[in-house]
Amino acid sequence: MDALAQTAGFVPADLILFDFGLSSVQLDAPERGFSFRGEGPLDMRILHEYGEERWARRIAQFIVARRPLRTTRDLASAVEAAIPRRAWPRDINVATRTFQGIRIAVNDELGEIESGLKAALGILKPGGRMATISFHSLEDRLVKSFFIVESKDCICPPQQPVCTCGHRATLRIVTRRPVRPSEAEVAANPRARSARLRVAEKI
């Protein structure tokens, strides 16, 4: 980001907007292996905490029992079999969290977000604002934590009597709570239903 901003002459920046989350282009290309809708080769490098899936252990057992899984449809079928029908979510496909976990791990999305936030802090001018749009709790939690840390003068453990970290606040949090889309926005764009907007201003 820093190199691109320097090349384009956008340093220092007034505003940096992050639109996190999946790329529809990746979902629309079955060969990427991120979607359960199409038939594509299976890119199964992880099924862990990134999916925030409460049935993860059972899903893993079903995957092992059904190996070899060769396509994304094979994986989706394993997930469907692993989760009792009564526990299927109403608003999303039952395999969504599993595929979310795979996508986040393969793309190193959380690592990229952290790097991007740090780069943005260096590019912004004083008074400039950083806005982030997150689409699930892992992204939002990372942004919230970053904003909180960067808005404090000291990040030493609470039990430490004297500050030794030397940290100084670089941000002022503008949105104490994330801004959520209205019902009208969700009706016009259903993909916005889980969006959370947070904003901070560089000191």
PDB file of N, CA, C and O in Angstrom, residues 98-176:
ATOM      1  N   THR A  98     -17.270 -23.161   6.937  1.00  0.00           N
ATOM      2  CA  THR A  98     -16.130 -24.007   6.570  1.00  0.00           C
ATOM      3  C   THR A  98     -15.360 -23.390   5.409  1.00  0.00           C
ATOM      4  O   THR A  98     -14.132 -23.286   5.443  1.00  0.00           O
ATOM      5  N   PHE A  99     -16.087 -22.962   4.384  1.00  0.00           N
ATOM      6  CA  PHE A  99     -15.426 -22.360   3.230  1.00  0.00           C
ATOM      7  C   PHE A  99     -14.823 -20.998   3.583  1.00  0.00           C
ATOM      8  O   PHE A  99     -13.790 -20.610   3.032  1.00  0.00           O
ATOM      9  N   GLN A 100     -15.450 -20.282   4.515  1.00  0.00           N
ATOM     10  CA  GLN A 100     -14.875 -19.025   4.997  1.00  0.00           C
ATOM     11  C   GLN A 100     -13.516 -19.289   5.635  1.00  0.00           C
ATOM     12  O   GLN A 100     -12.545 -18.571   5.381  1.00  0.00           O
ATOM     13  N   GLY A 101     -13.432 -20.320   6.467  1.00  0.00           N
ATOM     14  CA  GLY A 101     -12.175 -20.653   7.119  1.00  0.00           C
ATOM     15  C   GLY A 101     -11.072 -20.989   6.129  1.00  0.00           C
ATOM     16  O   GLY A 101      -9.930 -20.545   6.270  1.00  0.00           O
ATOM     17  N   ILE A 102     -11.423 -21.770   5.103  1.00  0.00           N
ATOM     18  CA  ILE A 102     -10.450 -22.118   4.067  1.00  0.00           C
ATOM     19  C   ILE A 102      -9.968 -20.866   3.351  1.00  0.00           C
ATOM     20  O   ILE A 102      -8.768 -20.648   3.167  1.00  0.00           O
ATOM     21  N   ARG A 103     -10.909 -20.003   2.969  1.00  0.00           N
ATOM     22  CA  ARG A 103     -10.563 -18.797   2.217  1.00  0.00           C
ATOM     23  C   ARG A 103      -9.660 -17.871   3.024  1.00  0.00           C
ATOM     24  O   ARG A 103      -8.667 -17.347   2.517  1.00  0.00           O
ATOM     25  N   ILE A 104      -9.994 -17.668   4.294  1.00  0.00           N
ATOM     26  CA  ILE A 104      -9.204 -16.768   5.138  1.00  0.00           C
ATOM     27  C   ILE A 104      -7.780 -17.289   5.292  1.00  0.00           C
ATOM     28  O   ILE A 104      -6.815 -16.527   5.206  1.00  0.00           O
ATOM     29  N   ALA A 105      -7.651 -18.594   5.492  1.00  0.00           N
ATOM     30  CA  ALA A 105      -6.320 -19.174   5.665  1.00  0.00           C
ATOM     31  C   ALA A 105      -5.500 -19.123   4.381  1.00  0.00           C
ATOM     32  O   ALA A 105      -4.336 -18.714   4.385  1.00  0.00           O
ATOM     33  N   VAL A 106      -6.111 -19.534   3.285  1.00  0.00           N
ATOM     34  CA  VAL A 106      -5.394 -19.579   2.004  1.00  0.00           C
ATOM     35  C   VAL A 106      -4.932 -18.186   1.575  1.00  0.00           C
ATOM     36  O   VAL A 106      -3.822 -17.991   1.088  1.00  0.00           O
ATOM     37  N   ASN A 107      -5.784 -17.194   1.780  1.00  0.00           N
ATOM     38  CA  ASN A 107      -5.443 -15.819   1.392  1.00  0.00           C
ATOM     39  C   ASN A 107      -4.660 -15.062   2.456  1.00  0.00           C
ATOM     40  O   ASN A 107      -4.269 -13.920   2.226  1.00  0.00           O
ATOM     41  N   ASP A 108      -4.463 -15.662   3.637  1.00  0.00           N
ATOM     42  CA  ASP A 108      -3.851 -14.979   4.782  1.00  0.00           C
ATOM     43  C   ASP A 108      -4.522 -13.625   5.006  1.00  0.00           C
ATOM     44  O   ASP A 108      -3.883 -12.588   5.157  1.00  0.00           O
ATOM     45  N   GLU A 109      -5.850 -13.653   5.012  1.00  0.00           N
ATOM     46  CA  GLU A 109      -6.615 -12.401   5.055  1.00  0.00           C
ATOM     47  C   GLU A 109      -6.382 -11.601   6.329  1.00  0.00           C
ATOM     48  O   GLU A 109      -6.269 -10.374   6.285  1.00  0.00           O
ATOM     49  N   LEU A 110      -6.295 -12.263   7.479  1.00  0.00           N
ATOM     50  CA  LEU A 110      -6.098 -11.526   8.722  1.00  0.00           C
ATOM     51  C   LEU A 110      -4.711 -10.896   8.774  1.00  0.00           C
ATOM     52  O   LEU A 110      -4.542  -9.764   9.243  1.00  0.00           O
ATOM     53  N   GLY A 111      -3.706 -11.612   8.283  1.00  0.00           N
ATOM     54  CA  GLY A 111      -2.348 -11.048   8.206  1.00  0.00           C
ATOM     55  C   GLY A 111      -2.293  -9.852   7.272  1.00  0.00           C
ATOM     56  O   GLY A 111      -1.635  -8.848   7.558  1.00  0.00           O
ATOM     57  N   GLU A 112      -3.024  -9.956   6.149  1.00  0.00           N
ATOM     58  CA  GLU A 112      -3.062  -8.851   5.190  1.00  0.00           C
ATOM     59  C   GLU A 112      -3.767  -7.628   5.778  1.00  0.00           C
ATOM     60  O   GLU A 112      -3.358  -6.487   5.560  1.00  0.00           O
ATOM     61  N   ILE A 113      -4.844  -7.869   6.542  1.00  0.00           N
ATOM     62  CA  ILE A 113      -5.557  -6.763   7.178  1.00  0.00           C
ATOM     63  C   ILE A 113      -4.651  -6.044   8.169  1.00  0.00           C
ATOM     64  O   ILE A 113      -4.580  -4.810   8.187  1.00  0.00           O
ATOM     65  N   GLU A 114      -3.952  -6.813   9.001  1.00  0.00           N
ATOM     66  CA  GLU A 114      -3.055  -6.208   9.987  1.00  0.00           C
ATOM     67  C   GLU A 114      -1.965  -5.382   9.315  1.00  0.00           C
ATOM     68  O   GLU A 114      -1.676  -4.251   9.722  1.00  0.00           O
ATOM     69  N   SER A 115      -1.370  -5.923   8.257  1.00  0.00           N
ATOM     70  CA  SER A 115      -0.342  -5.185   7.513  1.00  0.00           C
ATOM     71  C   SER A 115      -0.919  -3.918   6.897  1.00  0.00           C
ATOM     72  O   SER A 115      -0.283  -2.861   6.905  1.00  0.00           O
ATOM     73  N   GLY A 116      -2.132  -4.028   6.356  1.00  0.00           N
ATOM     74  CA  GLY A 116      -2.774  -2.881   5.727  1.00  0.00           C
ATOM     75  C   GLY A 116      -3.089  -1.770   6.713  1.00  0.00           C
ATOM     76  O   GLY A 116      -2.884  -0.584   6.414  1.00  0.00           O
ATOM     77  N   LEU A 117      -3.559  -2.133   7.897  1.00  0.00           N
ATOM     78  CA  LEU A 117      -3.867  -1.130   8.919  1.00  0.00           C
ATOM     79  C   LEU A 117      -2.609  -0.379   9.346  1.00  0.00           C
ATOM     80  O   LEU A 117      -2.621   0.844   9.503  1.00  0.00           O
ATOM     81  N   LYS A 118      -1.522  -1.117   9.525  1.00  0.00           N
ATOM     82  CA  LYS A 118      -0.257  -0.483   9.922  1.00  0.00           C
ATOM     83  C   LYS A 118       0.248   0.448   8.814  1.00  0.00           C
ATOM     84  O   LYS A 118       0.725   1.552   9.092  1.00  0.00           O
ATOM     85  N   ALA A 119       0.147   0.008   7.573  1.00  0.00           N
ATOM     86  CA  ALA A 119       0.589   0.830   6.448  1.00  0.00           C
ATOM     87  C   ALA A 119      -0.256   2.090   6.347  1.00  0.00           C
ATOM     88  O   ALA A 119       0.259   3.189   6.111  1.00  0.00           O
ATOM     89  N   ALA A 120      -1.558   1.946   6.548  1.00  0.00           N
ATOM     90  CA  ALA A 120      -2.454   3.097   6.460  1.00  0.00           C
ATOM     91  C   ALA A 120      -2.118   4.137   7.511  1.00  0.00           C
ATOM     92  O   ALA A 120      -2.156   5.347   7.247  1.00  0.00           O
ATOM     93  N   LEU A 121      -1.762   3.683   8.690  1.00  0.00           N
ATOM     94  CA  LEU A 121      -1.410   4.604   9.776  1.00  0.00           C
ATOM     95  C   LEU A 121      -0.207   5.452   9.394  1.00  0.00           C
ATOM     96  O   LEU A 121      -0.138   6.643   9.705  1.00  0.00           O
ATOM     97  N   GLY A 122       0.727   4.862   8.674  1.00  0.00           N
ATOM     98  CA  GLY A 122       1.913   5.598   8.236  1.00  0.00           C
ATOM     99  C   GLY A 122       1.638   6.560   7.093  1.00  0.00           C
ATOM    100  O   GLY A 122       2.333   7.560   6.929  1.00  0.00           O
ATOM    101  N   ILE A 123       0.619   6.284   6.299  1.00  0.00           N
ATOM    102  CA  ILE A 123       0.299   7.099   5.121  1.00  0.00           C
ATOM    103  C   ILE A 123      -0.600   8.287   5.460  1.00  0.00           C
ATOM    104  O   ILE A 123      -0.501   9.354   4.849  1.00  0.00           O
ATOM    105  N   LEU A 124      -1.491   8.102   6.439  1.00  0.00           N
ATOM    106  CA  LEU A 124      -2.450   9.161   6.782  1.00  0.00           C
ATOM    107  C   LEU A 124      -1.768  10.407   7.319  1.00  0.00           C
ATOM    108  O   LEU A 124      -0.789  10.331   8.046  1.00  0.00           O
ATOM    109  N   LYS A 125      -2.327  11.565   6.972  1.00  0.00           N
ATOM    110  CA  LYS A 125      -1.840  12.811   7.552  1.00  0.00           C
ATOM    111  C   LYS A 125      -2.611  13.079   8.843  1.00  0.00           C
ATOM    112  O   LYS A 125      -3.700  12.527   9.049  1.00  0.00           O
ATOM    113  N   PRO A 126      -2.092  13.892   9.754  1.00  0.00           N
ATOM    114  CA  PRO A 126      -2.841  14.231  10.960  1.00  0.00           C
ATOM    115  C   PRO A 126      -4.216  14.794  10.590  1.00  0.00           C
ATOM    116  O   PRO A 126      -4.331  15.650   9.721  1.00  0.00           O
ATOM    117  N   GLY A 127      -5.247  14.274  11.225  1.00  0.00           N
ATOM    118  CA  GLY A 127      -6.609  14.665  10.888  1.00  0.00           C
ATOM    119  C   GLY A 127      -7.221  13.794   9.813  1.00  0.00           C
ATOM    120  O   GLY A 127      -8.430  13.829   9.584  1.00  0.00           O
ATOM    121  N   GLY A 128      -6.382  13.000   9.139  1.00  0.00           N
ATOM    122  CA  GLY A 128      -6.880  12.066   8.124  1.00  0.00           C
ATOM    123  C   GLY A 128      -7.596  10.903   8.781  1.00  0.00           C
ATOM    124  O   GLY A 128      -7.331  10.561   9.933  1.00  0.00           O
ATOM    125  N   ARG A 129      -8.515  10.310   8.058  1.00  0.00           N
ATOM    126  CA  ARG A 129      -9.320   9.240   8.634  1.00  0.00           C
ATOM    127  C   ARG A 129      -9.133   7.901   7.919  1.00  0.00           C
ATOM    128  O   ARG A 129      -8.906   7.849   6.722  1.00  0.00           O
ATOM    129  N   MET A 130      -9.240   6.855   8.721  1.00  0.00           N
ATOM    130  CA  MET A 130      -9.170   5.483   8.241  1.00  0.00           C
ATOM    131  C   MET A 130     -10.535   4.855   8.498  1.00  0.00           C
ATOM    132  O   MET A 130     -11.031   4.883   9.630  1.00  0.00           O
ATOM    133  N   ALA A 131     -11.172   4.335   7.449  1.00  0.00           N
ATOM    134  CA  ALA A 131     -12.474   3.681   7.587  1.00  0.00           C
ATOM    135  C   ALA A 131     -12.350   2.231   7.135  1.00  0.00           C
ATOM    136  O   ALA A 131     -11.675   1.939   6.147  1.00  0.00           O
ATOM    137  N   THR A 132     -12.974   1.332   7.878  1.00  0.00           N
ATOM    138  CA  THR A 132     -12.904  -0.086   7.535  1.00  0.00           C
ATOM    139  C   THR A 132     -14.307  -0.664   7.462  1.00  0.00           C
ATOM    140  O   THR A 132     -15.155  -0.365   8.306  1.00  0.00           O
ATOM    141  N   ILE A 133     -14.536  -1.491   6.452  1.00  0.00           N
ATOM    142  CA  ILE A 133     -15.786  -2.236   6.350  1.00  0.00           C
ATOM    143  C   ILE A 133     -15.437  -3.715   6.483  1.00  0.00           C
ATOM    144  O   ILE A 133     -14.716  -4.266   5.646  1.00  0.00           O
ATOM    145  N   SER A 134     -15.920  -4.326   7.557  1.00  0.00           N
ATOM    146  CA  SER A 134     -15.665  -5.745   7.831  1.00  0.00           C
ATOM    147  C   SER A 134     -16.939  -6.534   7.598  1.00  0.00           C
ATOM    148  O   SER A 134     -18.037  -6.001   7.744  1.00  0.00           O
ATOM    149  N   PHE A 135     -16.760  -7.830   7.291  1.00  0.00           N
ATOM    150  CA  PHE A 135     -17.930  -8.648   6.998  1.00  0.00           C
ATOM    151  C   PHE A 135     -18.096  -9.852   7.919  1.00  0.00           C
ATOM    152  O   PHE A 135     -19.052 -10.596   7.801  1.00  0.00           O
ATOM    153  N   HIS A 136     -17.155 -10.058   8.822  1.00  0.00           N
ATOM    154  CA  HIS A 136     -17.373 -11.076   9.853  1.00  0.00           C
ATOM    155  C   HIS A 136     -16.575 -10.702  11.086  1.00  0.00           C
ATOM    156  O   HIS A 136     -15.739  -9.809  11.071  1.00  0.00           O
ATOM    157  N   SER A 137     -16.861 -11.391  12.187  1.00  0.00           N
ATOM    158  CA  SER A 137     -16.350 -10.974  13.492  1.00  0.00           C
ATOM    159  C   SER A 137     -14.832 -11.036  13.609  1.00  0.00           C
ATOM    160  O   SER A 137     -14.241 -10.247  14.348  1.00  0.00           O
ATOM    161  N   LEU A 138     -14.171 -11.953  12.906  1.00  0.00           N
ATOM    162  CA  LEU A 138     -12.707 -12.021  12.990  1.00  0.00           C
ATOM    163  C   LEU A 138     -12.076 -10.741  12.458  1.00  0.00           C
ATOM    164  O   LEU A 138     -11.163 -10.184  13.070  1.00  0.00           O
ATOM    165  N   GLU A 139     -12.560 -10.281  11.313  1.00  0.00           N
ATOM    166  CA  GLU A 139     -12.054  -9.025  10.744  1.00  0.00           C
ATOM    167  C   GLU A 139     -12.362  -7.861  11.670  1.00  0.00           C
ATOM    168  O   GLU A 139     -11.484  -7.038  11.972  1.00  0.00           O
ATOM    169  N   ASP A 140     -13.610  -7.784  12.114  1.00  0.00           N
ATOM    170  CA  ASP A 140     -14.034  -6.661  12.949  1.00  0.00           C
ATOM    171  C   ASP A 140     -13.273  -6.629  14.268  1.00  0.00           C
ATOM    172  O   ASP A 140     -12.876  -5.563  14.744  1.00  0.00           O
ATOM    173  N   ARG A 141     -13.051  -7.790  14.870  1.00  0.00           N
ATOM    174  CA  ARG A 141     -12.314  -7.872  16.136  1.00  0.00           C
ATOM    175  C   ARG A 141     -10.880  -7.381  15.965  1.00  0.00           C
ATOM    176  O   ARG A 141     -10.336  -6.692  16.825  1.00  0.00           O
ATOM    177  N   LEU A 142     -10.263  -7.737  14.839  1.00  0.00           N
ATOM    178  CA  LEU A 142      -8.895  -7.304  14.568  1.00  0.00           C
ATOM    179  C   LEU A 142      -8.824  -5.782  14.433  1.00  0.00           C
ATOM    180  O   LEU A 142      -7.940  -5.134  15.002  1.00  0.00           O
ATOM    181  N   VAL A 143      -9.774  -5.196  13.691  1.00  0.00           N
ATOM    182  CA  VAL A 143      -9.812  -3.747  13.514  1.00  0.00           C
ATOM    183  C   VAL A 143     -10.060  -3.052  14.849  1.00  0.00           C
ATOM    184  O   VAL A 143      -9.377  -2.092  15.208  1.00  0.00           O
ATOM    185  N   LYS A 144     -11.035  -3.539  15.596  1.00  0.00           N
ATOM    186  CA  LYS A 144     -11.361  -2.953  16.901  1.00  0.00           C
ATOM    187  C   LYS A 144     -10.149  -2.958  17.819  1.00  0.00           C
ATOM    188  O   LYS A 144      -9.834  -1.944  18.466  1.00  0.00           O
ATOM    189  N   SER A 145      -9.454  -4.071  17.874  1.00  0.00           N
ATOM    190  CA  SER A 145      -8.263  -4.190  18.723  1.00  0.00           C
ATOM    191  C   SER A 145      -7.181  -3.216  18.281  1.00  0.00           C
ATOM    192  O   SER A 145      -6.543  -2.542  19.110  1.00  0.00           O
ATOM    193  N   PHE A 146      -6.955  -3.118  16.961  1.00  0.00           N
ATOM    194  CA  PHE A 146      -5.944  -2.200  16.431  1.00  0.00           C
ATOM    195  C   PHE A 146      -6.279  -0.762  16.800  1.00  0.00           C
ATOM    196  O   PHE A 146      -5.425  -0.005  17.266  1.00  0.00           O
ATOM    197  N   PHE A 147      -7.534  -0.377  16.619  1.00  0.00           N
ATOM    198  CA  PHE A 147      -7.958   0.988  16.943  1.00  0.00           C
ATOM    199  C   PHE A 147      -7.788   1.277  18.432  1.00  0.00           C
ATOM    200  O   PHE A 147      -7.322   2.353  18.825  1.00  0.00           O
ATOM    201  N   ILE A 148      -8.148   0.329  19.283  1.00  0.00           N
ATOM    202  CA  ILE A 148      -8.035   0.529  20.733  1.00  0.00           C
ATOM    203  C   ILE A 148      -6.583   0.712  21.144  1.00  0.00           C
ATOM    204  O   ILE A 148      -6.242   1.634  21.896  1.00  0.00           O
ATOM    205  N   VAL A 149      -5.714  -0.160  20.659  1.00  0.00           N
ATOM    206  CA  VAL A 149      -4.285  -0.068  20.997  1.00  0.00           C
ATOM    207  C   VAL A 149      -3.701   1.259  20.540  1.00  0.00           C
ATOM    208  O   VAL A 149      -2.995   1.947  21.278  1.00  0.00           O
ATOM    209  N   GLU A 150      -4.022   1.650  19.292  1.00  0.00           N
ATOM    210  CA  GLU A 150      -3.444   2.874  18.737  1.00  0.00           C
ATOM    211  C   GLU A 150      -4.083   4.150  19.282  1.00  0.00           C
ATOM    212  O   GLU A 150      -3.607   5.241  18.987  1.00  0.00           O
ATOM    213  N   SER A 151      -5.137   4.014  20.086  1.00  0.00           N
ATOM    214  CA  SER A 151      -5.754   5.203  20.678  1.00  0.00           C
ATOM    215  C   SER A 151      -5.296   5.433  22.128  1.00  0.00           C
ATOM    216  O   SER A 151      -5.772   6.341  22.793  1.00  0.00           O
ATOM    217  N   LYS A 152      -4.351   4.597  22.589  1.00  0.00           N
ATOM    218  CA  LYS A 152      -3.877   4.693  23.978  1.00  0.00           C
ATOM    219  C   LYS A 152      -2.442   5.201  24.040  1.00  0.00           C
ATOM    220  O   LYS A 152      -1.622   4.888  23.180  1.00  0.00           O
ATOM    221  N   ASP A 153      -2.167   5.959  25.111  1.00  0.00           N
ATOM    222  CA  ASP A 153      -0.797   6.420  25.352  1.00  0.00           C
ATOM    223  C   ASP A 153       0.062   5.338  25.986  1.00  0.00           C
ATOM    224  O   ASP A 153       1.278   5.363  25.879  1.00  0.00           O
ATOM    225  N   CYS A 154      -0.545   4.392  26.651  1.00  0.00           N
ATOM    226  CA  CYS A 154       0.208   3.313  27.303  1.00  0.00           C
ATOM    227  C   CYS A 154      -0.493   1.991  27.062  1.00  0.00           C
ATOM    228  O   CYS A 154      -1.711   1.889  27.211  1.00  0.00           O
ATOM    229  N   ILE A 155       0.290   0.971  26.668  1.00  0.00           N
ATOM    230  CA  ILE A 155      -0.285  -0.353  26.449  1.00  0.00           C
ATOM    231  C   ILE A 155       0.386  -1.392  27.352  1.00  0.00           C
ATOM    232  O   ILE A 155       0.358  -2.581  27.072  1.00  0.00           O
ATOM    233  N   CYS A 156       0.982  -0.918  28.447  1.00  0.00           N
ATOM    234  CA  CYS A 156       1.570  -1.825  29.438  1.00  0.00           C
ATOM    235  C   CYS A 156       0.452  -2.625  30.114  1.00  0.00           C
ATOM    236  O   CYS A 156      -0.696  -2.175  30.159  1.00  0.00           O
ATOM    237  N   PRO A 157       0.766  -3.802  30.673  1.00  0.00           N
ATOM    238  CA  PRO A 157      -0.246  -4.565  31.414  1.00  0.00           C
ATOM    239  C   PRO A 157      -0.820  -3.728  32.550  1.00  0.00           C
ATOM    240  O   PRO A 157      -0.088  -2.939  33.170  1.00  0.00           O
ATOM    241  N   PRO A 158      -2.123  -3.850  32.852  1.00  0.00           N
ATOM    242  CA  PRO A 158      -2.772  -3.033  33.878  1.00  0.00           C
ATOM    243  C   PRO A 158      -2.117  -3.121  35.247  1.00  0.00           C
ATOM    244  O   PRO A 158      -2.101  -2.147  36.001  1.00  0.00           O
ATOM    245  N   GLN A 159      -1.549  -4.293  35.578  1.00  0.00           N
ATOM    246  CA  GLN A 159      -0.947  -4.473  36.892  1.00  0.00           C
ATOM    247  C   GLN A 159       0.435  -3.826  37.026  1.00  0.00           C
ATOM    248  O   GLN A 159       0.985  -3.728  38.111  1.00  0.00           O
ATOM    249  N   GLN A 160       0.984  -3.359  35.906  1.00  0.00           N
ATOM    250  CA  GLN A 160       2.319  -2.736  35.945  1.00  0.00           C
ATOM    251  C   GLN A 160       2.197  -1.313  36.511  1.00  0.00           C
ATOM    252  O   GLN A 160       1.442  -0.496  35.966  1.00  0.00           O
ATOM    253  N   PRO A 161       2.932  -0.998  37.590  1.00  0.00           N
ATOM    254  CA  PRO A 161       2.757   0.312  38.244  1.00  0.00           C
ATOM    255  C   PRO A 161       3.276   1.500  37.445  1.00  0.00           C
ATOM    256  O   PRO A 161       2.757   2.609  37.550  1.00  0.00           O
ATOM    257  N   VAL A 162       4.320   1.294  36.633  1.00  0.00           N
ATOM    258  CA  VAL A 162       4.925   2.390  35.876  1.00  0.00           C
ATOM    259  C   VAL A 162       4.995   2.018  34.401  1.00  0.00           C
ATOM    260  O   VAL A 162       5.345   0.890  34.054  1.00  0.00           O
ATOM    261  N   CYS A 163       4.669   2.971  33.535  1.00  0.00           N
ATOM    262  CA  CYS A 163       4.715   2.718  32.083  1.00  0.00           C
ATOM    263  C   CYS A 163       6.153   2.574  31.606  1.00  0.00           C
ATOM    264  O   CYS A 163       7.008   3.415  31.903  1.00  0.00           O
ATOM    265  N   THR A 164       6.418   1.508  30.876  1.00  0.00           N
ATOM    266  CA  THR A 164       7.744   1.291  30.285  1.00  0.00           C
ATOM    267  C   THR A 164       7.667   1.077  28.777  1.00  0.00           C
ATOM    268  O   THR A 164       8.686   0.899  28.132  1.00  0.00           O
ATOM    269  N   CYS A 165       6.431   1.082  28.224  1.00  0.00           N
ATOM    270  CA  CYS A 165       6.273   0.762  26.798  1.00  0.00           C
ATOM    271  C   CYS A 165       6.621   1.938  25.890  1.00  0.00           C
ATOM    272  O   CYS A 165       7.044   1.748  24.753  1.00  0.00           O
ATOM    273  N   GLY A 166       6.434   3.155  26.386  1.00  0.00           N
ATOM    274  CA  GLY A 166       6.723   4.328  25.569  1.00  0.00           C
ATOM    275  C   GLY A 166       5.745   4.546  24.428  1.00  0.00           C
ATOM    276  O   GLY A 166       5.964   5.393  23.554  1.00  0.00           O
ATOM    277  N   HIS A 167       4.658   3.793  24.419  1.00  0.00           N
ATOM    278  CA  HIS A 167       3.676   3.918  23.337  1.00  0.00           C
ATOM    279  C   HIS A 167       2.901   5.225  23.462  1.00  0.00           C
ATOM    280  O   HIS A 167       2.545   5.647  24.548  1.00  0.00           O
ATOM    281  N   ARG A 168       2.646   5.866  22.332  1.00  0.00           N
ATOM    282  CA  ARG A 168       1.853   7.096  22.307  1.00  0.00           C
ATOM    283  C   ARG A 168       0.693   6.929  21.335  1.00  0.00           C
ATOM    284  O   ARG A 168       0.847   6.326  20.267  1.00  0.00           O
ATOM    285  N   ALA A 169      -0.455   7.466  21.714  1.00  0.00           N
ATOM    286  CA  ALA A 169      -1.652   7.348  20.875  1.00  0.00           C
ATOM    287  C   ALA A 169      -1.423   7.995  19.515  1.00  0.00           C
ATOM    288  O   ALA A 169      -0.845   9.075  19.417  1.00  0.00           O
ATOM    289  N   THR A 170      -1.871   7.290  18.470  1.00  0.00           N
ATOM    290  CA  THR A 170      -1.758   7.816  17.107  1.00  0.00           C
ATOM    291  C   THR A 170      -3.132   7.978  16.451  1.00  0.00           C
ATOM    292  O   THR A 170      -3.240   8.574  15.392  1.00  0.00           O
ATOM    293  N   LEU A 171      -4.166   7.415  17.094  1.00  0.00           N
ATOM    294  CA  LEU A 171      -5.511   7.466  16.535  1.00  0.00           C
ATOM    295  C   LEU A 171      -6.531   7.943  17.572  1.00  0.00           C
ATOM    296  O   LEU A 171      -6.353   7.724  18.767  1.00  0.00           O
ATOM    297  N   ARG A 172      -7.591   8.556  17.081  1.00  0.00           N
ATOM    298  CA  ARG A 172      -8.776   8.871  17.894  1.00  0.00           C
ATOM    299  C   ARG A 172      -9.934   8.102  17.276  1.00  0.00           C
ATOM    300  O   ARG A 172     -10.212   8.225  16.085  1.00  0.00           O
ATOM    301  N   ILE A 173     -10.580   7.271  18.073  1.00  0.00           N
ATOM    302  CA  ILE A 173     -11.689   6.461  17.566  1.00  0.00           C
ATOM    303  C   ILE A 173     -12.915   7.343  17.346  1.00  0.00           C
ATOM    304  O   ILE A 173     -13.359   8.036  18.253  1.00  0.00           O
ATOM    305  N   VAL A 174     -13.447   7.317  16.135  1.00  0.00           N
ATOM    306  CA  VAL A 174     -14.615   8.136  15.774  1.00  0.00           C
ATOM    307  C   VAL A 174     -15.908   7.371  16.034  1.00  0.00           C
ATOM    308  O   VAL A 174     -16.886   7.921  16.529  1.00  0.00           O
ATOM    309  N   THR A 175     -15.930   6.085  15.709  1.00  0.00           N
ATOM    310  CA  THR A 175     -17.125   5.249  15.898  1.00  0.00           C
ATOM    311  C   THR A 175     -16.867   4.291  17.050  1.00  0.00           C
ATOM    312  O   THR A 175     -16.149   3.311  16.886  1.00  0.00           O
ATOM    313  N   ARG A 176     -17.442   4.563  18.200  1.00  0.00           N
ATOM    314  CA  ARG A 176     -17.243   3.683  19.367  1.00  0.00           C
ATOM    315  C   ARG A 176     -17.873   2.318  19.137  1.00  0.00           C
ATOM    316  O   ARG A 176     -17.391   1.311  19.629  1.00  0.00           O
TER     317      ARG A 176
END
